[in-house]
mmCIF file of C-alpha atoms in Angstrom:
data_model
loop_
_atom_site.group_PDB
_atom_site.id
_atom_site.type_symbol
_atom_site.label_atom_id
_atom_site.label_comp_id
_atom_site.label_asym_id
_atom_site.label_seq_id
_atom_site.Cartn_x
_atom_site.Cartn_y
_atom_site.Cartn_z
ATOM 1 C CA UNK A 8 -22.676 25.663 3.042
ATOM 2 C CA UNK A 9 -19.950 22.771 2.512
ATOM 3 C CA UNK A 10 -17.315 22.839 -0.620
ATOM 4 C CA UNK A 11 -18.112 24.243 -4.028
ATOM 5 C CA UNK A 12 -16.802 22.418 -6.991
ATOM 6 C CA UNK A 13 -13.909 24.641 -9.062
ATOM 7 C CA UNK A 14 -13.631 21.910 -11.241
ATOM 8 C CA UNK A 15 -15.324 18.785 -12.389
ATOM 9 C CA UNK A 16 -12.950 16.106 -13.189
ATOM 10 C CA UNK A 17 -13.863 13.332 -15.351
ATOM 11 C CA UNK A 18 -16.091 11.901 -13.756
ATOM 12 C CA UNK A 19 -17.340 12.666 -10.248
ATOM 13 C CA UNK A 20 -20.264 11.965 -8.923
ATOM 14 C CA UNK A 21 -21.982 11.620 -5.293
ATOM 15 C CA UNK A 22 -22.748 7.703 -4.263
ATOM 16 C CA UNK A 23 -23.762 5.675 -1.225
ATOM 17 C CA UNK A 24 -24.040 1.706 -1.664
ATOM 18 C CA UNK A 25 -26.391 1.773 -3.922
ATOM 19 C CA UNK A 26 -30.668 1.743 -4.362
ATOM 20 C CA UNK A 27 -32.191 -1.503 -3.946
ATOM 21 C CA UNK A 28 -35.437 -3.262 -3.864
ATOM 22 C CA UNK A 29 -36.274 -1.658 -6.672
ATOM 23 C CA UNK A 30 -35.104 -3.513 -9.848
ATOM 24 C CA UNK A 31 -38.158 -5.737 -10.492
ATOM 25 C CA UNK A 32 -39.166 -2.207 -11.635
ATOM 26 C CA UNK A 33 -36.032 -1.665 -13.817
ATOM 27 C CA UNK A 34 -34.279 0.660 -11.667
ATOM 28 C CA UNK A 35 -30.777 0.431 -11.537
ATOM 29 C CA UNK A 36 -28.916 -0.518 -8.317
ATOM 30 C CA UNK A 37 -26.513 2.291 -9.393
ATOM 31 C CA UNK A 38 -23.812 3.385 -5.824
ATOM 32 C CA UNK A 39 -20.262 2.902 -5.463
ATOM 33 C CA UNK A 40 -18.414 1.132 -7.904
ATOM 34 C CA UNK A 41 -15.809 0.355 -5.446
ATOM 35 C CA UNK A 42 -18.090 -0.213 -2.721
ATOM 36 C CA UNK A 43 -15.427 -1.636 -0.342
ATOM 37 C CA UNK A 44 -13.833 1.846 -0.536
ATOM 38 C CA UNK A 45 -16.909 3.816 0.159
ATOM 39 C CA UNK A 46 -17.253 1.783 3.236
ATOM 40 C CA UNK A 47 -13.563 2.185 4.662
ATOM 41 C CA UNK A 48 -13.279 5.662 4.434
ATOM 42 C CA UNK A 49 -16.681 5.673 6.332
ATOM 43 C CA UNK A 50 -15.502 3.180 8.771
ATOM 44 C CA UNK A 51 -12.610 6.175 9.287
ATOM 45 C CA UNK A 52 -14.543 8.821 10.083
ATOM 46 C CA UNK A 53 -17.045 6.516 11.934
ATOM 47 C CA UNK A 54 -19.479 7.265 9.817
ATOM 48 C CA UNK A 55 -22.714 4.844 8.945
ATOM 49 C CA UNK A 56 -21.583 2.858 6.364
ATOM 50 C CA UNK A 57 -24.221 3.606 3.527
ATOM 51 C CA UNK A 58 -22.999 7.611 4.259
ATOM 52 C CA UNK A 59 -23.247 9.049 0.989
ATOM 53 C CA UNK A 60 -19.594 10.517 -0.218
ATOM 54 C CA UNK A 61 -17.886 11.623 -3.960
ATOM 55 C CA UNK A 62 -16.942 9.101 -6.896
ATOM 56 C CA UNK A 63 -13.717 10.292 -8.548
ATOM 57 C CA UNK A 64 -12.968 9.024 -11.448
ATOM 58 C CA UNK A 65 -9.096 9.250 -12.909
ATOM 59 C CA UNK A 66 -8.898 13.095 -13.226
ATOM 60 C CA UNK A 67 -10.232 14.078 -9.967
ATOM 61 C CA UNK A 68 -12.270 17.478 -9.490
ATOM 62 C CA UNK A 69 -10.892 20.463 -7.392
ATOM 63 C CA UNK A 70 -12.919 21.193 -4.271
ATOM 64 C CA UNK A 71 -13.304 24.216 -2.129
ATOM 65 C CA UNK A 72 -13.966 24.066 1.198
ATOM 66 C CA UNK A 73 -16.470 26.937 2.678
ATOM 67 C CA UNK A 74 -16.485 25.460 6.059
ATOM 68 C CA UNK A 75 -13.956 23.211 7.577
ATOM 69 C CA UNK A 76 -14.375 19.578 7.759
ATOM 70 C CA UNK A 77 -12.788 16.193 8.424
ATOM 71 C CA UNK A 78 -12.515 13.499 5.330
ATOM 72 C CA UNK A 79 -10.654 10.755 4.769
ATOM 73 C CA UNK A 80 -9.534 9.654 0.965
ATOM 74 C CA UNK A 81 -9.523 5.912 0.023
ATOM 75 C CA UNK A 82 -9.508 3.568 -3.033
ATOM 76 C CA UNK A 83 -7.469 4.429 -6.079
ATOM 77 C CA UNK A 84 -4.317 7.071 -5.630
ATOM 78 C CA UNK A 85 -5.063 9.924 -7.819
ATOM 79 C CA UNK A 86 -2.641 12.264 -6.120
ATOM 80 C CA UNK A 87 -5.005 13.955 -3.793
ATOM 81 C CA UNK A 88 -3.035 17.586 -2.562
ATOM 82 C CA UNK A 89 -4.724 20.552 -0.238
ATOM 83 C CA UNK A 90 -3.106 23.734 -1.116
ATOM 84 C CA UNK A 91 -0.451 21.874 -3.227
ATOM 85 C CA UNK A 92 0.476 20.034 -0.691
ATOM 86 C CA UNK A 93 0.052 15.945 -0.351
ATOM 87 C CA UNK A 94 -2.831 14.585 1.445
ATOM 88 C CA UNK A 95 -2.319 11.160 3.026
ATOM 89 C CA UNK A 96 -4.986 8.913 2.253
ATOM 90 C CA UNK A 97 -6.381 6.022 4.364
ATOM 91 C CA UNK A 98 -6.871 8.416 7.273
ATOM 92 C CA UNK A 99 -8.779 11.477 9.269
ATOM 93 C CA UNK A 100 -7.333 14.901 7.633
ATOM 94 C CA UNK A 101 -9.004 18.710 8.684
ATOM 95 C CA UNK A 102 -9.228 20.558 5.718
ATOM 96 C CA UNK A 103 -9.594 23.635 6.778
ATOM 97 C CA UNK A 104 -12.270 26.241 5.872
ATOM 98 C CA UNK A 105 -10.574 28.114 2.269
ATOM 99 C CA UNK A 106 -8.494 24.778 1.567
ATOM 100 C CA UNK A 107 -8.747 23.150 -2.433
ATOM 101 C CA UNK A 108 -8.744 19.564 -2.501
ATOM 102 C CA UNK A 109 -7.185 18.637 -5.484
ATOM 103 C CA UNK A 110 -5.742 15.850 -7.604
ATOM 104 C CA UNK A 111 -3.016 14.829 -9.682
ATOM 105 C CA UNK A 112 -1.752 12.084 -11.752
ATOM 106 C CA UNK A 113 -3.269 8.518 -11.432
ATOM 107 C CA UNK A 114 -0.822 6.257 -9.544
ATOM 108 C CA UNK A 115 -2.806 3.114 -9.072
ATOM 109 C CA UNK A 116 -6.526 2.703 -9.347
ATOM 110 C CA UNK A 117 -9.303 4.767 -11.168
ATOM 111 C CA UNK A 118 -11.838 5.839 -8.557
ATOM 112 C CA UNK A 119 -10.973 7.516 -5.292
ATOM 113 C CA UNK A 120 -13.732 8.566 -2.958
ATOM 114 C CA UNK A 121 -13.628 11.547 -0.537
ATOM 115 C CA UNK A 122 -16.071 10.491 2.361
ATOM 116 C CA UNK A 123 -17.010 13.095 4.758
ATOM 117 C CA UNK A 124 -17.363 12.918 8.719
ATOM 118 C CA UNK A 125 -21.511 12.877 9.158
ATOM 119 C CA UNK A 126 -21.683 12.465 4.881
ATOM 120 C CA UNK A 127 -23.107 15.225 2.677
ATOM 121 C CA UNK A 128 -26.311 16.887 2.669
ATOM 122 C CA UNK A 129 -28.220 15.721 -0.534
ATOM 123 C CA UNK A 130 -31.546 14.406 -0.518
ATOM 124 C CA UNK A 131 -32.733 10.534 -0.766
ATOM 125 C CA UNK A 132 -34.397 9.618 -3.665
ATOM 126 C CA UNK A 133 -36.248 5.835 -3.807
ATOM 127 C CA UNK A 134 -34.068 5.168 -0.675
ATOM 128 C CA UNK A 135 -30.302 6.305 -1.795
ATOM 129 C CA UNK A 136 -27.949 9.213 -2.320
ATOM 130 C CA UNK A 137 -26.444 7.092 -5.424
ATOM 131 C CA UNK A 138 -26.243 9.288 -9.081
ATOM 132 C CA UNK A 139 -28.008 7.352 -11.596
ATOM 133 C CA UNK A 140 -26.882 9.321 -14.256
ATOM 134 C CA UNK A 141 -28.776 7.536 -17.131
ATOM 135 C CA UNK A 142 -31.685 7.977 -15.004
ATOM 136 C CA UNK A 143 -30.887 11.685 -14.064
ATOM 137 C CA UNK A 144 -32.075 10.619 -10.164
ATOM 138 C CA UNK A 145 -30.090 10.918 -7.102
ATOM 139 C CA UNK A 146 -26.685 12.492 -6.155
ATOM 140 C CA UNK A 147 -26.645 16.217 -6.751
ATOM 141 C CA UNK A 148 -29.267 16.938 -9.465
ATOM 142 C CA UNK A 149 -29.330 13.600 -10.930
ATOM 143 C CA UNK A 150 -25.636 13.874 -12.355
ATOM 144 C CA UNK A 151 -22.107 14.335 -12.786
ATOM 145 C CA UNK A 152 -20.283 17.262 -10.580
ATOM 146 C CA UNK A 153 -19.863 20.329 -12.025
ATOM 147 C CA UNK A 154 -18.005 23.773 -11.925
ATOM 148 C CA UNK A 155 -20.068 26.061 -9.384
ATOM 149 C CA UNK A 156 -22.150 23.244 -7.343
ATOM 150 C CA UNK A 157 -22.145 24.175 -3.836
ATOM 151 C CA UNK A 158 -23.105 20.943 -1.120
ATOM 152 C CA UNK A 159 -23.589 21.687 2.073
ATOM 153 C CA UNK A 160 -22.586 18.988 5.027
ATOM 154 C CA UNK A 161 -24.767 17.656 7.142
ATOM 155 C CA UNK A 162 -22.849 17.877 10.125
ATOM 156 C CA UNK A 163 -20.284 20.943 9.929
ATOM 157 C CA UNK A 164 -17.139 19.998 11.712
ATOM 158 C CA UNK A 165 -17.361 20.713 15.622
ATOM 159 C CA UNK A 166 -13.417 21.040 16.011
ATOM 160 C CA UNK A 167 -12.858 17.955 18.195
ATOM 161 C CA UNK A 168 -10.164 15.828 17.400
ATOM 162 C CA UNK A 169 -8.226 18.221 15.378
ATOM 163 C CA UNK A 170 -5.100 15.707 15.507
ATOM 164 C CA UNK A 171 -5.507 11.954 14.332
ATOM 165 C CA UNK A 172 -1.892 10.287 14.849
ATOM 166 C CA UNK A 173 -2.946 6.731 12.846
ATOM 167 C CA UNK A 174 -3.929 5.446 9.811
ATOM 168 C CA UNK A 175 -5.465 2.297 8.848
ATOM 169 C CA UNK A 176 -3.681 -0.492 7.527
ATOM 170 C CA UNK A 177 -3.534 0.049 3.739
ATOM 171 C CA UNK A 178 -3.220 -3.907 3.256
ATOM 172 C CA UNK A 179 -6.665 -3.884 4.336
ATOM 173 C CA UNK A 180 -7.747 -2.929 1.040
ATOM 174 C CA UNK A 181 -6.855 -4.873 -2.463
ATOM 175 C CA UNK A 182 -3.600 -4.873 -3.891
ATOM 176 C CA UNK A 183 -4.414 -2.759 -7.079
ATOM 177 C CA UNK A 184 -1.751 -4.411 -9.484
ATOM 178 C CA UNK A 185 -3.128 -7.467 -9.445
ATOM 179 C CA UNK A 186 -4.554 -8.736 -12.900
ATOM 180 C CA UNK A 187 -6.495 -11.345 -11.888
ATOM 181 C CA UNK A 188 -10.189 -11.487 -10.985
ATOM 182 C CA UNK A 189 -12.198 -15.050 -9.525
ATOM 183 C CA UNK A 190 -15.602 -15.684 -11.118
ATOM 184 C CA UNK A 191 -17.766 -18.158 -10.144
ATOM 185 C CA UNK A 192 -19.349 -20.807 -13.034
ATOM 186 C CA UNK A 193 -22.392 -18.631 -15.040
ATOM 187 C CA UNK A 194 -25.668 -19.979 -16.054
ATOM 188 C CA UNK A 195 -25.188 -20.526 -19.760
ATOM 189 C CA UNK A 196 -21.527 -21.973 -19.181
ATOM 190 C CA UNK A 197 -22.310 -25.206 -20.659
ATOM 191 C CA UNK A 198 -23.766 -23.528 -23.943
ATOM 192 C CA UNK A 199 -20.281 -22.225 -24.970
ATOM 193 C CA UNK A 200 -17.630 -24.463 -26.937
ATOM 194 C CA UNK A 201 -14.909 -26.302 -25.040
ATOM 195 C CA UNK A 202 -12.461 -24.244 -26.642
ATOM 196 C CA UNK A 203 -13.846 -20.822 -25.778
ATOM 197 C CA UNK A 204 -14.020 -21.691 -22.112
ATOM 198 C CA UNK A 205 -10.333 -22.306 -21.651
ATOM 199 C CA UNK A 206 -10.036 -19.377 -23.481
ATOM 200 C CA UNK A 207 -11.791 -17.668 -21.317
ATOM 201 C CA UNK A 208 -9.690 -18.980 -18.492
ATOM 202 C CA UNK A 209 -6.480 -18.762 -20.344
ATOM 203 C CA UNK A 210 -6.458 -14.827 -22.372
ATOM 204 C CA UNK A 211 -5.514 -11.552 -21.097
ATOM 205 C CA UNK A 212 -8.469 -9.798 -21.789
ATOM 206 C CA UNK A 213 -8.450 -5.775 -22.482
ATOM 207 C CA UNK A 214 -11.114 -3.485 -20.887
ATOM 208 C CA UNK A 215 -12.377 -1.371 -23.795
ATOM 209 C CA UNK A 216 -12.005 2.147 -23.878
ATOM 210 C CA UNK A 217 -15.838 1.745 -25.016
ATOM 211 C CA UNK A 218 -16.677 0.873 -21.584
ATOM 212 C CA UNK A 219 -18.534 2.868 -18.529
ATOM 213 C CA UNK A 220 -20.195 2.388 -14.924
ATOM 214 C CA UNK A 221 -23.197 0.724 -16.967
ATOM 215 C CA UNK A 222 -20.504 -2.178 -18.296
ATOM 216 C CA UNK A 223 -16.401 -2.981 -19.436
ATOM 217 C CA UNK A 224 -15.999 -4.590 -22.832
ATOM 218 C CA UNK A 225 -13.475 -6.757 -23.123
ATOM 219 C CA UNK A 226 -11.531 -7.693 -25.893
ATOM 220 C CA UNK A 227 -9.804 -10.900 -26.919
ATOM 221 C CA UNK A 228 -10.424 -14.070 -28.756
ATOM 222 C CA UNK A 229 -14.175 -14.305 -29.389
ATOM 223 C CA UNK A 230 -16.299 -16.975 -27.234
ATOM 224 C CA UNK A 231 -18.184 -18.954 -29.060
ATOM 225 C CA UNK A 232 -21.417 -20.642 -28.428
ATOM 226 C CA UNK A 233 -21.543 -24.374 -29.737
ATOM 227 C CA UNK A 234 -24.725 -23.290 -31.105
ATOM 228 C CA UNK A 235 -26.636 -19.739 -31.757
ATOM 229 C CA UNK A 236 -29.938 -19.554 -30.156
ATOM 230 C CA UNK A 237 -32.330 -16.862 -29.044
ATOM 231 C CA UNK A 238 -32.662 -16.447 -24.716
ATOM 232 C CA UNK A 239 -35.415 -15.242 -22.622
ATOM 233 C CA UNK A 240 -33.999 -11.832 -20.531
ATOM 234 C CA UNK A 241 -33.395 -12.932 -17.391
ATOM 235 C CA UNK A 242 -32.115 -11.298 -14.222
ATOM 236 C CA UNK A 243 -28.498 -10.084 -14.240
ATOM 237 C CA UNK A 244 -26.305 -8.168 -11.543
ATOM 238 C CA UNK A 245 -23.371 -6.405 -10.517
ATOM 239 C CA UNK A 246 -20.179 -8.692 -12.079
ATOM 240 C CA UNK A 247 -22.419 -10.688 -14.448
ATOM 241 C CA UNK A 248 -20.091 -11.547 -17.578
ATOM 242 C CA UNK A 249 -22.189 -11.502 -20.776
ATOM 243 C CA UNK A 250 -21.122 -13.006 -24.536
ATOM 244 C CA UNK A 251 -23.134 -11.044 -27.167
ATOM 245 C CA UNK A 252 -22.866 -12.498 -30.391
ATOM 246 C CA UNK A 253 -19.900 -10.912 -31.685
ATOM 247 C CA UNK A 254 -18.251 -12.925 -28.664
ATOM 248 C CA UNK A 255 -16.504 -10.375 -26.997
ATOM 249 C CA UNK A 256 -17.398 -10.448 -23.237
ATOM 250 C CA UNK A 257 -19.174 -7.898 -21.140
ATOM 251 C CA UNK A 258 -19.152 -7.557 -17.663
ATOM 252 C CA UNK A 259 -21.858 -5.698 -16.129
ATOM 253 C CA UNK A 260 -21.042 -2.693 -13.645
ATOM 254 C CA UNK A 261 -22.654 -0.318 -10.666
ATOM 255 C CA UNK A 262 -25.065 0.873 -13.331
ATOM 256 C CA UNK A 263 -26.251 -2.233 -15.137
ATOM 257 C CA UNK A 264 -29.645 -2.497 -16.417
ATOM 258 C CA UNK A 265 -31.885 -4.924 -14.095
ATOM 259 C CA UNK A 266 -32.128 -7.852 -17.303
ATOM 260 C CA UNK A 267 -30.312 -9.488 -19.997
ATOM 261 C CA UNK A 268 -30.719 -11.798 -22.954
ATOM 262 C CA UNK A 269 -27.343 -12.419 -23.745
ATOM 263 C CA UNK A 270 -25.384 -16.002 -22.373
ATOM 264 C CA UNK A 271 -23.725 -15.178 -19.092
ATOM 265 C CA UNK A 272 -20.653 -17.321 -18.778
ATOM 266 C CA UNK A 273 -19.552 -16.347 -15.434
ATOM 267 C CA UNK A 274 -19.935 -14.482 -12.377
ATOM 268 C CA UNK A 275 -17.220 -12.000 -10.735
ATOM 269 C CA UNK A 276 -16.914 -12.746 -7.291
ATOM 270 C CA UNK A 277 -18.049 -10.137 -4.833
ATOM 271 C CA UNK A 278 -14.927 -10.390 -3.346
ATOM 272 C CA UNK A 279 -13.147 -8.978 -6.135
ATOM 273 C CA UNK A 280 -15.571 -6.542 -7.236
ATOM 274 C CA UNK A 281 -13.625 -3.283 -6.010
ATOM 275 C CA UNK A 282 -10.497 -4.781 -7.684
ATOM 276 C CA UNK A 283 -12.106 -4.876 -11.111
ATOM 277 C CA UNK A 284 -13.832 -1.409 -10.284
ATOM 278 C CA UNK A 285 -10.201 0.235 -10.078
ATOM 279 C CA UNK A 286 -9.355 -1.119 -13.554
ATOM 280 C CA UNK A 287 -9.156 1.443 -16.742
ATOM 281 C CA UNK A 288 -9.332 1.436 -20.087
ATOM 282 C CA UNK A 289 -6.833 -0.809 -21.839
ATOM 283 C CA UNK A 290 -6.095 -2.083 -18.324
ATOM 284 C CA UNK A 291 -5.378 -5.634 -18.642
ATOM 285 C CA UNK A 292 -7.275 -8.805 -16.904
ATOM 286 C CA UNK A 293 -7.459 -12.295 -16.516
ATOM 287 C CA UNK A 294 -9.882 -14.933 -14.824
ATOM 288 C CA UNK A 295 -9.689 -17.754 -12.208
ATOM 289 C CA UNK A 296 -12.443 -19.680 -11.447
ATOM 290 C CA UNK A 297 -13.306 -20.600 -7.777
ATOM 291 C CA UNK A 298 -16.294 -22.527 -6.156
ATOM 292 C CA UNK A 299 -19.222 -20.716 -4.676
ATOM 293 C CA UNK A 300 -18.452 -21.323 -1.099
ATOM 294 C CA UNK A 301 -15.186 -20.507 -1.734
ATOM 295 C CA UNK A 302 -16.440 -16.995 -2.992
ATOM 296 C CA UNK A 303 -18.328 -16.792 0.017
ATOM 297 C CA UNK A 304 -15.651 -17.517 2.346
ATOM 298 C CA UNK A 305 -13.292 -14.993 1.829
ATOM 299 C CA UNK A 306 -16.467 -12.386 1.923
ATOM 300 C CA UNK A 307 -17.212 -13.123 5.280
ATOM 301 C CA UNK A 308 -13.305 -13.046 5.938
ATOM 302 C CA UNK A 309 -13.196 -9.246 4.799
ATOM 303 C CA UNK A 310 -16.519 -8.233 6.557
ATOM 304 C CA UNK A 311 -15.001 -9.562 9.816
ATOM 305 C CA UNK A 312 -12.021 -7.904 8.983
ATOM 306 C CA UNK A 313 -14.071 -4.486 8.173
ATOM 307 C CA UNK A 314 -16.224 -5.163 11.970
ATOM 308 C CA UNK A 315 -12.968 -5.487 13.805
ATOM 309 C CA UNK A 316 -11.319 -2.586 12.231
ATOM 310 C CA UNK A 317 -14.543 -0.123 12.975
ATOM 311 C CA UNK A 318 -14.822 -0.940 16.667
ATOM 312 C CA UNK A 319 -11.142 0.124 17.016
ATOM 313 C CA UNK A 320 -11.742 3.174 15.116
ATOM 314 C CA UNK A 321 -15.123 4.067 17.231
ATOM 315 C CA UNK A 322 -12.432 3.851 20.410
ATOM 316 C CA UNK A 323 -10.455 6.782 18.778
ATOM 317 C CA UNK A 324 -13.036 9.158 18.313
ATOM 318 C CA UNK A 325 -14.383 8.616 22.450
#
């Protein structure tokens, strides 16, 4: 086989970047909330970057491996250890075959993901590996990791390259302790009072404990429309900040439904989507607003970034 799960975690759960082209039929995106993570640690083990890999979320699960293999950890430090021992993250590790992967304490972040070289062996379902757990499609059997699932690899390590000297630069990825996230001007911006947008520009806003991979809550001062009025569901995506009426915002996550009828005041920046991915519960925010091209600028800086760091790492594995 692969690893067998020992123990759960909180939440863990297998996901690739995501299922699309299908939400004019009201299916979820769903994949990585961090996506930028996901594709790193494949970019380290030179792996296609839509290889499918495992979602941790704050108590990571404990992982035994049945056959050796070569992972790399990335995104949030949960303390990852094999055999008690710490696991540097941000690189190519063997774990060898009878090894636990385990995890500890939450340092920074919320989701790590373990990728592994040549990804996991679970089927494609409408196109992706992604768990849709509301959907109960995808992943491993439409859900959450559990105590006892066994996954086998698709491509069982070969023993090459046993020793990997390097590590990529860890300012590559976002610097976790930072509280504030850009958005970009919503649709229904002009429909909320003066007062509530510098509000919105000017609170520390609280992510909910009441909040999920469907959507945060936030909580602050209410945002007020200048008047209350019923809207047509419209489309809505990943980082799309709703105001239901009791004002307090809701951004919308990896598993957001395809529509909306609530106001949308702004729109998180791709950019900073994998920051606000690695914030918990009664984590605090705030929000900058920045142009569109802007936005779109400093994407294309991190994707040429992400190109330049994958044809080094293809050199390391000739």
């Amino acid at each position: 086989m692969g690893i067998k799960i020992i123990k759960g975690g909180m939440l863990t759960t297998i996901q690739d970047l995501g299922r699309y082209g299908l939400q004019r039929y009201g299916m979820a995106v769903s994949g990585a909330m961090d996506s930028y993570a996901l594709l790193l640690g494949n970019s380290i083990l030179a792996n296609a970057d839509n290889e499918a890999a495992i979602e941790c979320t704050l108590l990571g699960p404990t992982i035994y491996f049945e056959q050796p293999q070569l992972i790399a950890v990335t995104g949030a430090d949960l303390s990852p250890q094999v055999d008690g021992q710490p696991l540097p993250m941000w690189k190519p590790v063997l774990i060898e075959a009878g090894s636990l992967l385990s995890f500890g304490r939450p340092n920074s972040g919320c989701r790590a993901y373990i990728c592994f070289r040549g990804g996991l062996d679970v089927p494609e379902v409408l196109g992706s590996r992604s768990t849709y757990s509301k959907g109960q499609i995808g992943g491993w059997q439409g859900r959450a990791l559990k105590e006892q699932d066994r996954i086998a690899f698709n491509n069982p390590y070969d023993g090459e390259h046993r020793q990997f000297p390097w590590r990529i630069d860890p300012t590559l990825y976002p610097d976790l302790s930072t509280k504030v996230i850009r958005v970009m001007d919503g649709p229904q911006r002009d429909q909320f009072e003066s007062n509530s947008l510098q509000s919105f520009f000017a609170d520390v806003f609280t992510i909910s404990k009441n909040s999920d991979r469907m959507g945060y809550r936030l909580q602050s001062r209410p945002l007020l429309l200048k008047e209350k009025k019923e809207l047509l569901s419209t489309a809505v995506t990943f980082g799309s900040i709703q105001v239901p009426p009791d004002g307090n915002p809701i951004i919308l996550m990896a598993d957001h439904p395809t529509t909306g009828g609530y106001p949308v005041i702004a729109q998180v920046a791709t950019v900073d989507l994998p920051l606000l991915a690695q914030k918990g519960p009664e984590e605090n925010i705030r929000f900058e607003r920045i142009e569109l091209d802007e936005a779109q600028n400093l994407l294309k800086q991190r994707y040429i970034e992400l190109i330049k760091l994958k044809r080094a790492i293809a050199l390391k594995y000739e």
